[in-house]
mmCIF file of C-alpha atoms in Angstrom:
data_model
loop_
_atom_site.group_PDB
_atom_site.id
_atom_site.type_symbol
_atom_site.label_atom_id
_atom_site.label_comp_id
_atom_site.label_asym_id
_atom_site.label_seq_id
_atom_site.Cartn_x
_atom_site.Cartn_y
_atom_site.Cartn_z
ATOM 1 C CA MET A 1 105.917 140.466 123.418
ATOM 2 C CA GLU A 2 105.864 138.337 126.535
ATOM 3 C CA GLN A 3 105.139 134.700 125.834
ATOM 4 C CA PRO A 4 102.374 132.794 127.699
ATOM 5 C CA GLU A 5 103.333 130.384 130.453
ATOM 6 C CA THR A 6 103.726 126.670 129.811
ATOM 7 C CA GLY A 7 102.689 126.010 133.370
ATOM 8 C CA LEU A 8 105.852 124.227 134.528
ATOM 9 C CA GLY A 9 108.010 127.025 135.860
ATOM 10 C CA ALA A 10 110.189 126.318 138.859
ATOM 11 C CA SER A 11 107.473 127.441 141.274
ATOM 12 C CA GLN A 12 104.648 125.501 139.646
ATOM 13 C CA THR A 13 103.389 122.123 140.842
ATOM 14 C CA VAL A 14 101.620 119.277 139.140
ATOM 15 C CA ASP A 15 98.805 117.900 141.277
ATOM 16 C CA LYS A 16 96.568 116.076 138.805
ATOM 17 C CA GLU A 17 97.591 113.341 136.407
ATOM 18 C CA HIS A 18 95.592 112.041 133.477
ATOM 19 C CA GLN A 19 97.283 109.099 131.822
ATOM 20 C CA TYR A 20 96.284 107.994 128.387
ATOM 21 C CA GLN A 21 98.397 105.465 126.589
ATOM 22 C CA HIS A 22 97.870 104.913 122.872
ATOM 23 C CA GLN A 23 100.218 102.503 121.188
ATOM 24 C CA HIS A 24 100.021 102.793 117.429
ATOM 25 C CA GLN A 25 102.670 102.853 114.757
ATOM 26 C CA GLN A 26 102.789 105.332 111.893
ATOM 27 C CA HIS A 27 106.424 104.698 111.060
ATOM 28 C CA PRO A 28 107.430 102.081 108.484
ATOM 29 C CA TRP A 29 109.139 99.501 110.714
ATOM 30 C CA VAL A 30 106.025 97.481 111.501
ATOM 31 C CA SER A 31 106.279 94.171 109.715
ATOM 32 C CA SER A 32 103.946 91.257 109.075
ATOM 33 C CA HIS A 33 106.940 88.933 109.272
ATOM 34 C CA SER A 34 106.462 85.954 111.551
ATOM 35 C CA MET A 35 108.834 83.224 112.583
ATOM 36 C CA GLY A 36 106.156 80.692 111.783
ATOM 37 C CA LEU A 37 105.992 79.399 115.337
ATOM 38 C CA CYS A 38 102.204 79.209 115.409
ATOM 39 C CA SER A 39 100.967 76.815 112.767
ATOM 40 C CA THR A 40 98.244 75.056 114.746
ATOM 41 C CA LEU A 41 95.154 76.138 116.650
ATOM 42 C CA THR A 42 96.791 74.977 119.868
ATOM 43 C CA CYS A 43 99.762 77.239 119.276
ATOM 44 C CA LEU A 44 97.512 80.163 118.415
ATOM 45 C CA LEU A 45 96.097 79.940 121.917
ATOM 46 C CA PHE A 46 99.443 81.222 123.174
ATOM 47 C CA LEU A 47 98.547 84.665 121.922
ATOM 48 C CA THR A 48 95.780 84.939 124.511
ATOM 49 C CA LEU A 49 97.235 82.936 127.386
ATOM 50 C CA PRO A 50 100.102 84.834 129.073
ATOM 51 C CA TRP A 51 101.947 82.945 131.797
ATOM 52 C CA GLN A 52 102.179 84.197 135.360
ATOM 53 C CA HIS A 53 105.370 86.246 134.910
ATOM 54 C CA SER A 54 104.998 89.887 133.867
ATOM 55 C CA ALA A 55 107.402 91.682 131.555
ATOM 56 C CA GLU A 56 110.617 93.250 132.783
ATOM 57 C CA GLN A 57 111.353 96.759 131.529
ATOM 58 C CA VAL A 58 114.992 97.553 130.803
ATOM 59 C CA VAL A 59 115.248 101.331 131.072
ATOM 60 C CA LEU A 60 117.617 103.050 128.625
ATOM 61 C CA LEU A 61 116.725 106.638 129.525
ATOM 62 C CA ASP A 62 114.661 108.249 132.275
ATOM 63 C CA SER A 63 114.948 112.021 132.341
ATOM 64 C CA LYS A 64 113.281 112.198 135.765
ATOM 65 C CA GLU A 65 116.231 110.374 137.320
ATOM 66 C CA SER A 66 118.715 113.055 136.312
ATOM 67 C CA GLN A 67 119.923 115.163 139.233
ATOM 68 C CA ALA A 68 121.937 117.499 137.030
ATOM 69 C CA GLU A 69 121.139 119.419 133.865
ATOM 70 C CA LEU A 70 120.050 117.187 130.994
ATOM 71 C CA GLY A 71 122.074 119.238 128.519
ATOM 72 C CA TRP A 72 120.137 118.199 125.423
ATOM 73 C CA THR A 73 120.635 120.096 122.180
ATOM 74 C CA SER A 74 118.160 122.867 121.387
ATOM 75 C CA HIS A 75 118.002 124.688 118.050
ATOM 76 C CA PRO A 76 117.467 127.562 117.544
ATOM 77 C CA PRO A 77 118.612 128.949 120.909
ATOM 78 C CA ASN A 78 115.327 130.761 121.534
ATOM 79 C CA GLY A 79 113.300 127.535 121.171
ATOM 80 C CA TRP A 80 113.232 124.727 123.742
ATOM 81 C CA GLU A 81 114.488 125.800 127.170
ATOM 82 C CA GLU A 82 115.625 123.586 130.043
ATOM 83 C CA ILE A 83 114.112 124.497 133.410
ATOM 84 C CA SER A 84 113.758 123.086 136.912
ATOM 85 C CA GLY A 85 110.345 121.933 138.076
ATOM 86 C CA VAL A 86 108.568 119.230 140.058
ATOM 87 C CA ASP A 87 106.655 116.187 138.856
ATOM 88 C CA GLU A 88 103.224 114.921 139.886
ATOM 89 C CA ASN A 89 104.773 113.540 143.095
ATOM 90 C CA TYR A 90 106.474 116.874 143.902
ATOM 91 C CA LYS A 91 109.881 115.418 143.089
ATOM 92 C CA PRO A 92 112.409 117.917 141.651
ATOM 93 C CA ILE A 93 113.023 117.258 137.964
ATOM 94 C CA ARG A 94 114.600 118.836 134.905
ATOM 95 C CA THR A 95 112.231 119.550 132.032
ATOM 96 C CA TYR A 96 112.132 121.278 128.647
ATOM 97 C CA GLN A 97 109.519 123.778 127.569
ATOM 98 C CA VAL A 98 108.745 125.992 124.579
ATOM 99 C CA CYS A 99 105.981 128.535 124.036
ATOM 100 C CA ASN A 100 106.682 130.635 120.953
ATOM 101 C CA VAL A 101 103.027 130.923 119.993
ATOM 102 C CA MET A 102 103.033 134.589 119.024
ATOM 103 C CA GLU A 103 105.135 134.190 115.890
ATOM 104 C CA PRO A 104 104.353 132.044 112.817
ATOM 105 C CA ASN A 105 106.497 129.389 111.105
ATOM 106 C CA GLN A 106 108.065 127.908 114.203
ATOM 107 C CA ASN A 107 110.582 125.063 113.753
ATOM 108 C CA ASN A 108 112.172 124.430 117.128
ATOM 109 C CA TRP A 109 114.136 121.200 117.605
ATOM 110 C CA LEU A 110 115.231 119.402 120.739
ATOM 111 C CA GLN A 111 117.612 116.442 120.517
ATOM 112 C CA THR A 112 118.289 114.047 123.385
ATOM 113 C CA GLY A 113 121.700 112.669 124.170
ATOM 114 C CA TRP A 114 122.767 109.438 122.474
ATOM 115 C CA ILE A 115 120.836 106.432 123.804
ATOM 116 C CA LEU A 116 122.647 103.082 123.734
ATOM 117 C CA ARG A 117 120.218 100.451 122.435
ATOM 118 C CA ARG A 118 121.877 97.504 124.187
ATOM 119 C CA ASN A 119 119.856 94.365 123.376
ATOM 120 C CA GLY A 120 116.585 96.139 122.681
ATOM 121 C CA GLN A 121 114.683 95.145 119.537
ATOM 122 C CA ARG A 122 111.403 96.938 120.184
ATOM 123 C CA ILE A 123 111.929 100.281 121.909
ATOM 124 C CA PHE A 124 109.158 102.029 123.858
ATOM 125 C CA ILE A 125 109.108 105.800 124.363
ATOM 126 C CA GLU A 126 106.945 107.165 127.173
ATOM 127 C CA LEU A 127 106.314 110.904 127.136
ATOM 128 C CA LYS A 128 104.702 112.890 129.940
ATOM 129 C CA PHE A 129 103.848 116.466 129.017
ATOM 130 C CA THR A 130 101.504 119.400 129.476
ATOM 131 C CA LEU A 131 100.105 121.479 126.623
ATOM 132 C CA ARG A 132 98.366 124.868 126.668
ATOM 133 C CA ASP A 133 94.917 125.284 125.121
ATOM 134 C CA CYS A 134 95.344 127.765 122.263
ATOM 135 C CA ASN A 135 91.844 129.127 122.865
ATOM 136 C CA SER A 136 92.995 130.301 126.287
ATOM 137 C CA ILE A 137 95.692 132.533 124.763
ATOM 138 C CA PRO A 138 94.390 135.761 123.168
ATOM 139 C CA GLY A 139 95.658 136.880 119.769
ATOM 140 C CA VAL A 140 97.258 133.628 118.588
ATOM 141 C CA ALA A 141 94.521 132.174 116.394
ATOM 142 C CA GLY A 142 96.745 131.760 113.335
ATOM 143 C CA THR A 143 100.031 130.846 114.980
ATOM 144 C CA CYS A 144 99.321 128.617 118.005
ATOM 145 C CA LYS A 145 99.430 124.824 117.590
ATOM 146 C CA GLU A 146 98.375 122.009 119.901
ATOM 147 C CA THR A 147 100.684 119.230 118.717
ATOM 148 C CA PHE A 148 104.389 118.484 118.436
ATOM 149 C CA ASN A 149 106.327 115.856 116.458
ATOM 150 C CA LEU A 150 108.435 112.951 117.705
ATOM 151 C CA TYR A 151 111.385 111.662 115.645
ATOM 152 C CA TYR A 152 114.408 109.370 115.981
ATOM 153 C CA ILE A 153 117.731 108.963 114.222
ATOM 154 C CA GLU A 154 119.921 105.852 114.424
ATOM 155 C CA SER A 155 123.694 106.053 114.803
ATOM 156 C CA ASP A 156 126.626 103.986 115.989
ATOM 157 C CA TYR A 157 128.009 106.920 117.961
ATOM 158 C CA ASP A 158 126.963 110.121 119.685
ATOM 159 C CA LEU A 159 126.119 112.768 117.082
ATOM 160 C CA GLY A 160 126.984 115.472 119.585
ATOM 161 C CA ARG A 161 125.201 118.778 119.179
ATOM 162 C CA ASN A 162 124.657 118.371 115.462
ATOM 163 C CA ILE A 163 120.933 118.108 114.608
ATOM 164 C CA LYS A 164 120.471 116.542 111.169
ATOM 165 C CA GLU A 165 116.808 117.347 110.612
ATOM 166 C CA SER A 166 116.625 115.719 107.169
ATOM 167 C CA LYS A 167 118.016 112.423 108.510
ATOM 168 C CA TYR A 168 115.411 112.020 111.230
ATOM 169 C CA VAL A 169 112.591 109.475 110.881
ATOM 170 C CA LYS A 170 109.182 110.603 112.091
ATOM 171 C CA ILE A 171 107.520 108.394 114.684
ATOM 172 C CA ASP A 172 104.280 110.294 115.217
ATOM 173 C CA THR A 173 102.546 113.611 115.768
ATOM 174 C CA ILE A 174 101.791 113.908 119.480
ATOM 175 C CA ALA A 175 98.576 115.535 120.651
ATOM 176 C CA ALA A 176 97.291 116.091 124.178
ATOM 177 C CA ASP A 177 94.189 114.340 125.449
ATOM 178 C CA GLU A 178 93.737 117.272 127.793
ATOM 179 C CA SER A 179 95.179 120.773 127.555
ATOM 180 C CA PHE A 180 95.248 123.377 130.297
ATOM 181 C CA THR A 181 93.946 126.942 130.434
ATOM 182 C CA GLN A 182 94.762 130.171 132.227
ATOM 183 C CA GLY A 183 92.228 129.175 134.865
ATOM 184 C CA ASP A 184 94.132 125.955 135.551
ATOM 185 C CA LEU A 185 97.300 128.001 135.994
ATOM 186 C CA GLY A 186 95.586 130.197 138.560
ATOM 187 C CA GLU A 187 94.537 127.138 140.540
ATOM 188 C CA ARG A 188 97.997 125.594 140.112
ATOM 189 C CA LYS A 189 96.472 122.546 138.425
ATOM 190 C CA MET A 190 98.181 120.820 135.544
ATOM 191 C CA LYS A 191 96.672 118.287 133.191
ATOM 192 C CA LEU A 192 99.457 115.811 132.642
ATOM 193 C CA ASN A 193 99.293 113.683 129.508
ATOM 194 C CA THR A 194 101.035 110.346 129.010
ATOM 195 C CA GLU A 195 101.667 108.975 125.533
ATOM 196 C CA VAL A 196 103.645 105.862 124.567
ATOM 197 C CA ARG A 197 105.089 105.240 121.121
ATOM 198 C CA GLU A 198 107.489 102.578 119.868
ATOM 199 C CA ILE A 199 110.160 101.930 117.268
ATOM 200 C CA GLY A 200 111.728 98.677 116.137
ATOM 201 C CA HIS A 201 114.002 96.820 113.743
ATOM 202 C CA LEU A 202 116.909 99.058 114.732
ATOM 203 C CA ASN A 203 120.258 98.156 113.193
ATOM 204 C CA LYS A 204 122.749 100.511 114.816
ATOM 205 C CA ARG A 205 124.177 100.650 118.315
ATOM 206 C CA GLY A 206 122.019 103.533 119.466
ATOM 207 C CA PHE A 207 119.859 106.480 118.560
ATOM 208 C CA HIS A 208 118.798 110.024 119.409
ATOM 209 C CA LEU A 209 115.224 111.199 119.890
ATOM 210 C CA GLY A 210 114.110 114.481 118.358
ATOM 211 C CA PHE A 211 111.203 116.721 119.322
ATOM 212 C CA GLN A 212 109.974 119.278 116.804
ATOM 213 C CA ASP A 213 107.837 122.182 117.958
ATOM 214 C CA VAL A 214 105.869 123.999 115.265
ATOM 215 C CA GLY A 215 104.218 126.611 117.478
ATOM 216 C CA ALA A 216 102.785 124.915 120.584
ATOM 217 C CA CYS A 217 102.991 125.888 124.221
ATOM 218 C CA VAL A 218 104.282 122.612 125.629
ATOM 219 C CA ALA A 219 106.398 121.316 128.507
ATOM 220 C CA LEU A 220 108.089 117.905 128.390
ATOM 221 C CA VAL A 221 107.798 116.724 131.986
ATOM 222 C CA SER A 222 109.626 113.438 131.407
ATOM 223 C CA VAL A 223 110.983 111.156 128.704
ATOM 224 C CA ARG A 224 111.390 107.482 129.477
ATOM 225 C CA VAL A 225 112.847 104.962 126.998
ATOM 226 C CA TYR A 226 112.877 101.209 127.579
ATOM 227 C CA TYR A 227 112.538 97.764 126.052
ATOM 228 C CA LYS A 228 110.903 94.620 127.395
ATOM 229 C CA LYS A 229 112.239 91.154 128.143
ATOM 230 C CA CYS A 230 110.936 87.904 129.561
ATOM 231 C CA LEU A 231 112.591 87.300 132.926
ATOM 232 C CA SER A 232 114.465 84.100 133.691
ATOM 233 C CA THR A 233 112.147 81.522 135.216
ATOM 234 C CA VAL A 234 111.873 77.833 136.151
ATOM 235 C CA GLN A 235 108.878 75.893 134.838
ATOM 236 C CA ASN A 236 108.308 72.139 134.686
ATOM 237 C CA LEU A 237 111.804 71.539 136.132
ATOM 238 C CA ALA A 238 113.392 73.513 133.284
ATOM 239 C CA VAL A 239 115.295 76.818 133.448
ATOM 240 C CA PHE A 240 114.426 79.467 130.862
ATOM 241 C CA PRO A 241 116.920 82.375 130.584
ATOM 242 C CA ASP A 242 116.232 86.105 130.240
ATOM 243 C CA THR A 243 114.949 86.626 126.693
ATOM 244 C CA VAL A 244 114.569 89.952 124.887
ATOM 245 C CA ALA A 245 111.222 90.446 123.156
ATOM 246 C CA GLU A 246 111.278 90.645 119.362
ATOM 247 C CA ALA A 247 110.443 93.787 117.406
ATOM 248 C CA ALA A 248 107.400 92.617 115.438
ATOM 249 C CA PHE A 249 104.244 92.451 117.537
ATOM 250 C CA SER A 250 103.150 89.079 116.125
ATOM 251 C CA THR A 251 106.524 87.392 116.560
ATOM 252 C CA LEU A 252 107.107 84.846 119.310
ATOM 253 C CA VAL A 253 110.593 83.764 120.348
ATOM 254 C CA GLU A 254 110.820 80.041 121.061
ATOM 255 C CA VAL A 255 113.159 79.294 123.959
ATOM 256 C CA ARG A 256 114.404 75.810 124.889
ATOM 257 C CA GLY A 257 114.616 75.106 128.584
ATOM 258 C CA THR A 258 117.559 73.511 130.369
ATOM 259 C CA CYS A 259 116.736 70.792 132.871
ATOM 260 C CA VAL A 260 117.541 71.571 136.498
ATOM 261 C CA ASN A 261 120.150 69.523 138.346
ATOM 262 C CA ASN A 262 119.313 65.859 138.883
ATOM 263 C CA SER A 263 116.642 65.822 136.207
ATOM 264 C CA GLU A 264 116.341 64.504 132.666
ATOM 265 C CA VAL A 265 114.653 65.806 129.548
ATOM 266 C CA ASP A 266 111.581 64.125 128.159
ATOM 267 C CA LEU A 267 112.865 63.393 124.633
ATOM 268 C CA ASP A 268 109.341 63.096 123.250
ATOM 269 C CA ASN A 269 108.288 66.398 124.780
ATOM 270 C CA PRO A 270 111.303 68.652 125.552
ATOM 271 C CA PRO A 271 110.657 71.800 127.604
ATOM 272 C CA ARG A 272 110.135 75.043 125.725
ATOM 273 C CA MET A 273 108.289 78.328 126.116
ATOM 274 C CA HIS A 274 107.600 81.333 123.924
ATOM 275 C CA CYS A 275 108.486 84.912 124.799
ATOM 276 C CA SER A 276 105.897 87.342 123.403
ATOM 277 C CA ALA A 277 106.577 90.782 121.942
ATOM 278 C CA GLU A 278 105.182 92.217 125.190
ATOM 279 C CA GLY A 279 107.896 90.462 127.217
ATOM 280 C CA GLU A 280 105.585 87.854 128.724
ATOM 281 C CA TRP A 281 106.156 84.109 128.830
ATOM 282 C CA LEU A 282 103.369 82.093 127.259
ATOM 283 C CA VAL A 283 102.134 78.708 128.490
ATOM 284 C CA PRO A 284 105.034 76.203 128.827
ATOM 285 C CA ILE A 285 105.222 73.059 126.695
ATOM 286 C CA GLY A 286 107.089 69.876 127.578
ATOM 287 C CA LYS A 287 108.944 69.037 130.743
ATOM 288 C CA CYS A 288 111.879 67.495 132.526
ATOM 289 C CA THR A 289 111.531 64.711 135.084
ATOM 290 C CA CYS A 290 113.592 63.959 138.156
ATOM 291 C CA SER A 291 116.236 61.268 137.760
ATOM 292 C CA ALA A 292 115.961 57.951 139.604
ATOM 293 C CA GLY A 293 116.500 58.426 143.317
ATOM 294 C CA PHE A 294 115.329 62.033 143.283
ATOM 295 C CA GLU A 295 111.948 63.643 143.812
ATOM 296 C CA GLU A 296 110.474 66.992 142.780
ATOM 297 C CA LYS A 297 110.251 69.654 145.455
ATOM 298 C CA GLU A 298 109.657 73.375 144.866
ATOM 299 C CA GLY A 299 110.970 73.395 141.316
ATOM 300 C CA SER A 300 114.046 71.256 141.936
ATOM 301 C CA CYS A 301 114.966 67.577 142.273
ATOM 302 C CA THR A 302 116.162 66.538 145.699
ATOM 303 C CA GLY A 303 117.482 63.175 146.877
ATOM 304 C CA LYS A 304 115.079 60.808 148.597
ATOM 305 C CA LYS A 305 115.894 59.935 152.211
ATOM 306 C CA GLN A 306 117.807 56.685 152.455
ATOM 307 C CA PHE A 307 117.284 54.581 155.588
ATOM 308 C CA MET A 308 120.287 52.258 156.092
ATOM 309 C CA VAL A 309 120.478 49.661 158.842
ATOM 310 C CA SER A 310 123.826 48.495 160.154
ATOM 311 C CA ILE A 311 124.444 44.738 159.735
ATOM 312 C CA ASP A 312 125.904 44.677 163.261
ATOM 313 C CA LEU A 313 122.544 45.684 164.683
ATOM 314 C CA LEU A 314 120.874 42.699 163.009
ATOM 315 C CA GLU A 315 123.189 40.155 164.537
#
């Protein structure tokens, strides 16, 4: 029997985007551990006072940037299928779709390539997808689903095309905020969902993501994986280096600043800042001061102008 359309065939377009981002953790890595950096009311204010520099995202995977086939592992062969399509900006992309809603007991797996973790401690996974409304498909009342499952597996090397289902750790069950119908297909309108999930406290060099379909009609438009860091900055005549955000949401990383050239540290109040789990610098504490003979100008210490008079001119 012919399967219903997922709505992202090569000739389809996406012209309406609905973005909903829900960040919640159902996996066991979330910890109440804190480095104990905030022990006073003054320090607690840091949690609500981000500094002027926004977080930098270090992208580990962006499926939309691939110009060639993604080549992810699909099992069984009649499950997830890689196709060509276009995104919400009409840019050509490679996507995966599955729509085996006519038959019960579906267990279709899709495994990404190996993703090198680099320095990431708290990894964000952004999924953009479309999902078919089961009520718009006749005769599938007992077999059609409207969710799929997101997993990950850590490893120090590429696991290749071997999908170890029992070794995967579940991150969450993903549901659509809006699903599309046959009428939307006729009008060439897609309802694009965006969901963000996260994992942390990873110990190995990298990981694979796994997507389990249990009977939905779904198309993965894009998968984007990244972590956050606080960008290098100069505050109060002190240089603060790039700093990767910690895994636990409540943890702040204290970073000591290095005085710029021709400046000296205030020993009673040395410069330091805290990098939040969201990759944002919090209000700076302490400072450096320009050395004798130098003055502060645009974040650096420059020499004062010296006016020297020749003795010969005074005679």
